[in-house]
Amino acid sequence: DTAVSQTPKYLVTQMGNDKSIKCEQNLGHDTMYWYKQDSKKFLKIMFSYNNKELIINETVPNRFSPKSPDKAHLNLHINSLELGDSAVYFCASSQWTDAGELFFGEGSRLTVL
Amino acid sequence: DQQVKQNSPSLSVQEGRISILNCDYTNSMFDYFLWYKKYPAEGPTFLISISSIKDKNEDGRFTVFLNKSAKHLSLHIVPSQPGDSAVYFCAAIVGYTGANSKLTFGKGITLSVRP
């Protein structure tokens, strides 16, 4: 039973399209995150939510809009996709009392053509 | 602005020998340091951590050493096993608790353990 699951695992799309990635965790954690791993392999935080409330919003274009319908789900919607959005997007979760120990999903590889 | 640096992109060691993975940081506000391990097509998994008030933490074959004055930490794996072959990310955080705490990751080191 996967602890943090995200779908889809692969997306290939054209520039200008809109796409969504969904994430669910069954660990009972109260905090969820989106991280981006770009071509240079850095893992960088994009957003975090705690109990459905947006907490961290790094300098991310407005085309990226996270949504947390409940504390077990965090989705990422991307409008008007650009070539530079190509990356692996990782969802993660943790308890706020243990913010260093993240549980990651398998990642969603987005390729924008 | 790389606050966590892993300057060696790869390391290859013989099975049974010691693997030493290095990490440097620039932000003196970091108070916890962590190592994550990542296999291909999987997400990173937490391996071991150390508080800035300690200089060593051990968990089985894995030991992390912290040298605050040098802003340097290292992960030692003894003995190395082929299953340890993976990408290892060094990470750091300011404040281990709190929903607004965020991990800063290095680029990762690819470890290959030769049978």
Short mmCIF file of C-alpha atoms in Angstrom, two decimals:
data_model
loop_
_atom_site.label_atom_id
_atom_site.label_comp_id
_atom_site.label_asym_id
_atom_site.label_seq_id
_atom_site.Cartn_x
_atom_site.Cartn_y
_atom_site.Cartn_z
CA ASP A 1 0.00 0.00 0.00
CA THR A 2 1.81 3.10 -1.29
CA ALA A 3 2.29 5.81 1.36
CA VAL A 4 2.56 8.78 -1.02
CA SER A 5 1.21 8.21 -4.48
CA GLN A 6 1.14 10.61 -7.37
CA THR A 7 -0.39 10.35 -10.81
CA PRO A 8 0.43 10.34 -13.59
CA LYS A 9 4.03 9.12 -13.51
CA TYR A 10 4.72 10.43 -16.99
CA LEU A 11 3.26 13.34 -18.93
CA VAL A 12 4.29 14.37 -22.42
CA THR A 13 2.55 17.44 -23.77
CA GLN A 14 2.86 20.39 -26.07
CA MET A 15 3.79 23.93 -25.09
CA GLY A 16 0.79 26.01 -24.15
CA ASN A 17 -1.25 23.10 -22.80
CA ASP A 18 -2.55 22.79 -19.24
CA LYS A 19 -1.84 19.72 -17.10
CA SER A 20 -2.48 18.48 -13.58
CA ILE A 21 -0.64 16.13 -11.24
CA LYS A 22 -2.46 14.55 -8.33
CA CYS A 23 -0.99 13.43 -5.01
CA GLU A 24 -2.41 11.47 -2.13
CA GLN A 25 -0.86 10.34 1.15
CA ASN A 26 -2.21 7.74 3.56
CA LEU A 27 0.27 8.40 6.38
CA GLY A 28 -1.98 10.75 8.31
CA HIS A 29 0.50 13.59 7.89
CA ASP A 30 -0.63 17.18 8.18
CA THR A 31 1.84 18.79 5.79
CA MET A 32 2.30 18.18 2.07
CA TYR A 33 4.80 19.57 -0.42
CA TRP A 34 5.62 19.90 -4.08
CA TYR A 35 9.27 19.71 -5.06
CA LYS A 36 10.73 20.17 -8.53
CA GLN A 37 13.86 18.38 -9.75
CA ASP A 38 15.15 20.12 -12.85
CA SER A 39 17.75 19.07 -15.39
CA LYS A 40 20.54 20.16 -13.03
CA LYS A 41 19.22 17.61 -10.52
CA PHE A 42 18.51 20.09 -7.73
CA LEU A 43 15.43 19.29 -5.66
CA LYS A 44 13.72 22.60 -4.92
CA ILE A 45 10.62 23.23 -2.89
CA MET A 46 7.74 24.88 -4.68
CA PHE A 47 4.86 24.80 -2.21
CA SER A 48 3.84 23.40 1.13
CA TYR A 49 0.40 23.05 2.67
CA ASN A 50 -0.49 22.39 6.28
CA ASN A 51 -4.03 21.17 6.93
CA LYS A 52 -5.16 22.57 3.56
CA GLU A 53 -3.57 25.96 4.19
CA LEU A 54 -0.81 27.28 1.92
CA ILE A 55 2.30 27.83 4.01
CA ILE A 56 5.29 27.99 1.66
CA ASN A 57 5.09 29.53 -1.77
CA GLU A 58 8.54 29.84 -3.27
CA THR A 59 9.10 32.11 -6.24
CA VAL A 60 7.03 30.07 -8.64
CA PRO A 61 5.24 31.48 -11.70
CA ASN A 62 1.51 32.09 -11.31
CA ARG A 63 0.95 29.43 -13.95
CA PHE A 64 1.49 26.89 -11.17
CA SER A 65 -1.49 26.56 -8.89
CA PRO A 66 -1.57 24.03 -6.05
CA LYS A 67 -4.84 22.92 -4.50
CA SER A 68 -5.39 20.94 -1.33
CA PRO A 69 -8.98 19.70 -1.01
CA ASP A 70 -8.13 17.96 2.27
CA LYS A 71 -4.98 17.24 4.22
CA ALA A 72 -4.44 13.91 2.46
CA HIS A 73 -4.44 15.39 -1.04
CA LEU A 74 -2.36 18.01 -2.80
CA ASN A 75 -2.74 18.59 -6.51
CA LEU A 76 -0.68 20.72 -8.86
CA HIS A 77 -2.16 22.40 -11.91
CA ILE A 78 0.08 24.02 -14.49
CA ASN A 79 -1.29 26.42 -17.10
CA SER A 80 0.28 27.40 -20.40
CA LEU A 81 3.14 24.95 -20.16
CA GLU A 82 6.60 26.11 -21.26
CA LEU A 83 9.68 24.17 -22.29
CA GLY A 84 11.38 25.12 -19.01
CA ASP A 85 8.65 23.37 -17.03
CA SER A 86 10.07 20.02 -18.12
CA ALA A 87 11.21 18.36 -14.89
CA VAL A 88 10.37 15.67 -12.40
CA TYR A 89 7.81 16.85 -9.85
CA PHE A 90 7.81 15.14 -6.48
CA CYS A 91 5.03 15.23 -3.94
CA ALA A 92 5.99 14.67 -0.31
CA SER A 93 4.40 14.69 3.12
CA SER A 94 5.47 15.02 6.74
CA GLN A 95 4.23 15.89 10.19
CA TRP A 96 4.89 19.55 11.08
CA THR A 97 6.66 18.29 14.22
CA ASP A 98 9.11 16.36 12.03
CA ALA A 99 9.54 18.65 9.05
CA GLY A 100 12.92 17.24 8.14
CA GLU A 101 11.74 13.73 7.48
CA LEU A 102 9.78 13.83 4.28
CA PHE A 103 8.07 10.91 2.61
CA PHE A 104 8.24 11.30 -1.15
CA GLY A 105 6.13 9.94 -3.94
CA GLU A 106 7.76 8.30 -6.96
CA GLY A 107 7.73 11.48 -8.99
CA SER A 108 5.93 12.64 -12.12
CA ARG A 109 8.15 13.26 -15.13
CA LEU A 110 6.78 16.11 -17.22
CA THR A 111 8.13 16.62 -20.74
CA VAL A 112 7.02 19.72 -22.63
CA LEU A 113 7.63 19.60 -26.38
CA ASP B 1 22.73 30.52 -4.64
CA GLN B 2 23.62 27.00 -3.57
CA GLN B 3 23.40 26.78 0.19
CA VAL B 4 24.08 23.04 0.20
CA LYS B 5 26.84 21.80 -2.05
CA GLN B 6 27.80 18.30 -3.07
CA ASN B 7 30.78 18.96 -5.28
CA SER B 8 31.54 15.41 -6.34
CA PRO B 9 28.91 14.12 -8.74
CA SER B 10 29.86 10.47 -8.36
CA LEU B 11 31.78 7.94 -6.28
CA SER B 12 32.70 4.35 -7.02
CA VAL B 13 33.85 1.96 -4.29
CA GLN B 14 34.49 -1.75 -3.91
CA GLU B 15 32.00 -3.85 -2.00
CA GLY B 16 33.06 -4.19 1.64
CA ARG B 17 35.02 -0.94 1.66
CA ILE B 18 34.05 2.39 3.18
CA SER B 19 32.08 4.97 1.19
CA ILE B 20 32.53 8.59 2.23
CA LEU B 21 30.12 11.11 0.78
CA ASN B 22 30.82 14.77 1.44
CA CYS B 23 28.62 17.83 1.71
CA ASP B 24 29.31 21.50 2.41
CA TYR B 25 26.91 24.25 3.39
CA THR B 26 27.00 28.01 3.58
CA ASN B 27 24.04 28.97 5.75
CA SER B 28 25.06 28.99 9.40
CA MET B 29 21.40 29.12 10.42
CA PHE B 30 20.88 25.46 9.43
CA ASP B 31 20.31 23.46 12.59
CA TYR B 32 19.56 20.00 11.20
CA PHE B 33 21.24 18.07 8.44
CA LEU B 34 19.89 15.02 6.69
CA TRP B 35 20.80 12.47 4.09
CA TYR B 36 18.32 11.04 1.63
CA LYS B 37 18.84 8.09 -0.69
CA LYS B 38 17.22 7.77 -4.09
CA TYR B 39 16.94 4.80 -6.43
CA PRO B 40 16.05 5.31 -10.10
CA ALA B 41 12.35 5.89 -10.77
CA GLU B 42 11.66 6.23 -7.04
CA GLY B 43 11.32 9.16 -4.71
CA PRO B 44 14.05 10.02 -2.19
CA THR B 45 13.86 8.23 1.15
CA PHE B 46 15.15 9.52 4.45
CA LEU B 47 18.33 7.83 5.63
CA ILE B 48 19.86 9.57 8.64
CA SER B 49 19.99 12.99 10.27
CA ILE B 50 22.10 14.96 12.70
CA SER B 51 21.40 17.96 14.86
CA SER B 52 23.82 20.88 14.74
CA ILE B 53 24.54 20.38 18.44
CA LYS B 54 26.10 16.99 17.74
CA ASP B 55 29.13 15.98 15.76
CA LYS B 56 28.26 12.36 15.06
CA ASN B 57 25.21 10.20 14.60
CA GLU B 58 25.30 6.49 13.85
CA ASP B 59 22.66 4.11 12.57
CA GLY B 60 23.89 0.66 11.69
CA ARG B 61 26.28 0.87 8.75
CA PHE B 62 25.61 4.59 8.32
CA THR B 63 27.36 7.35 10.26
CA VAL B 64 27.07 11.07 9.68
CA PHE B 65 29.77 13.42 10.90
CA LEU B 66 29.30 17.15 11.27
CA ASN B 67 32.07 19.75 11.44
CA LYS B 68 30.30 23.03 12.14
CA SER B 69 33.40 25.19 12.06
CA ALA B 70 34.15 23.96 8.53
CA LYS B 71 30.46 23.89 7.54
CA HIS B 72 31.01 20.35 6.36
CA LEU B 73 29.32 17.03 6.86
CA SER B 74 30.00 13.57 5.59
CA LEU B 75 28.16 10.28 5.37
CA HIS B 76 30.16 7.12 5.96
CA ILE B 77 28.86 3.75 4.86
CA VAL B 78 30.73 0.76 6.26
CA PRO B 79 30.83 -1.81 4.82
CA SER B 80 29.47 -0.74 1.45
CA GLN B 81 27.10 -3.13 -0.28
CA PRO B 82 25.93 -3.28 -3.91
CA GLY B 83 22.40 -2.41 -2.73
CA ASP B 84 23.78 0.93 -1.52
CA SER B 85 24.26 2.01 -5.14
CA ALA B 86 21.98 5.03 -5.44
CA VAL B 87 21.95 8.82 -5.50
CA TYR B 88 22.54 10.37 -2.09
CA PHE B 89 21.21 13.83 -1.35
CA CYS B 90 22.50 15.99 1.44
CA ALA B 91 19.85 18.32 2.87
CA ALA B 92 19.62 20.96 5.57
CA ILE B 93 16.86 22.74 7.41
CA VAL B 94 16.39 25.76 9.67
CA GLY B 95 14.06 24.63 12.43
CA TYR B 96 13.13 20.95 12.44
CA THR B 97 9.55 21.61 13.48
CA GLY B 98 7.02 23.91 11.94
CA ALA B 99 4.98 23.77 8.80
CA ASN B 100 7.05 26.61 7.34
CA SER B 101 10.33 24.73 7.73
CA LYS B 102 11.76 23.70 4.41
CA LEU B 103 14.54 21.37 3.35
CA THR B 104 17.32 22.69 1.13
CA PHE B 105 18.88 19.93 -0.95
CA GLY B 106 22.22 19.49 -2.65
CA LYS B 107 22.53 18.11 -6.19
CA GLY B 108 23.21 14.58 -5.06
CA ILE B 109 26.10 12.14 -5.41
CA THR B 110 25.77 8.94 -7.40
CA LEU B 111 27.34 6.08 -5.44
CA SER B 112 28.25 2.89 -7.27
CA VAL B 113 29.35 -0.10 -5.20
CA ARG B 114 31.21 -2.65 -7.30
CA PRO B 115 30.75 -6.34 -6.36
#
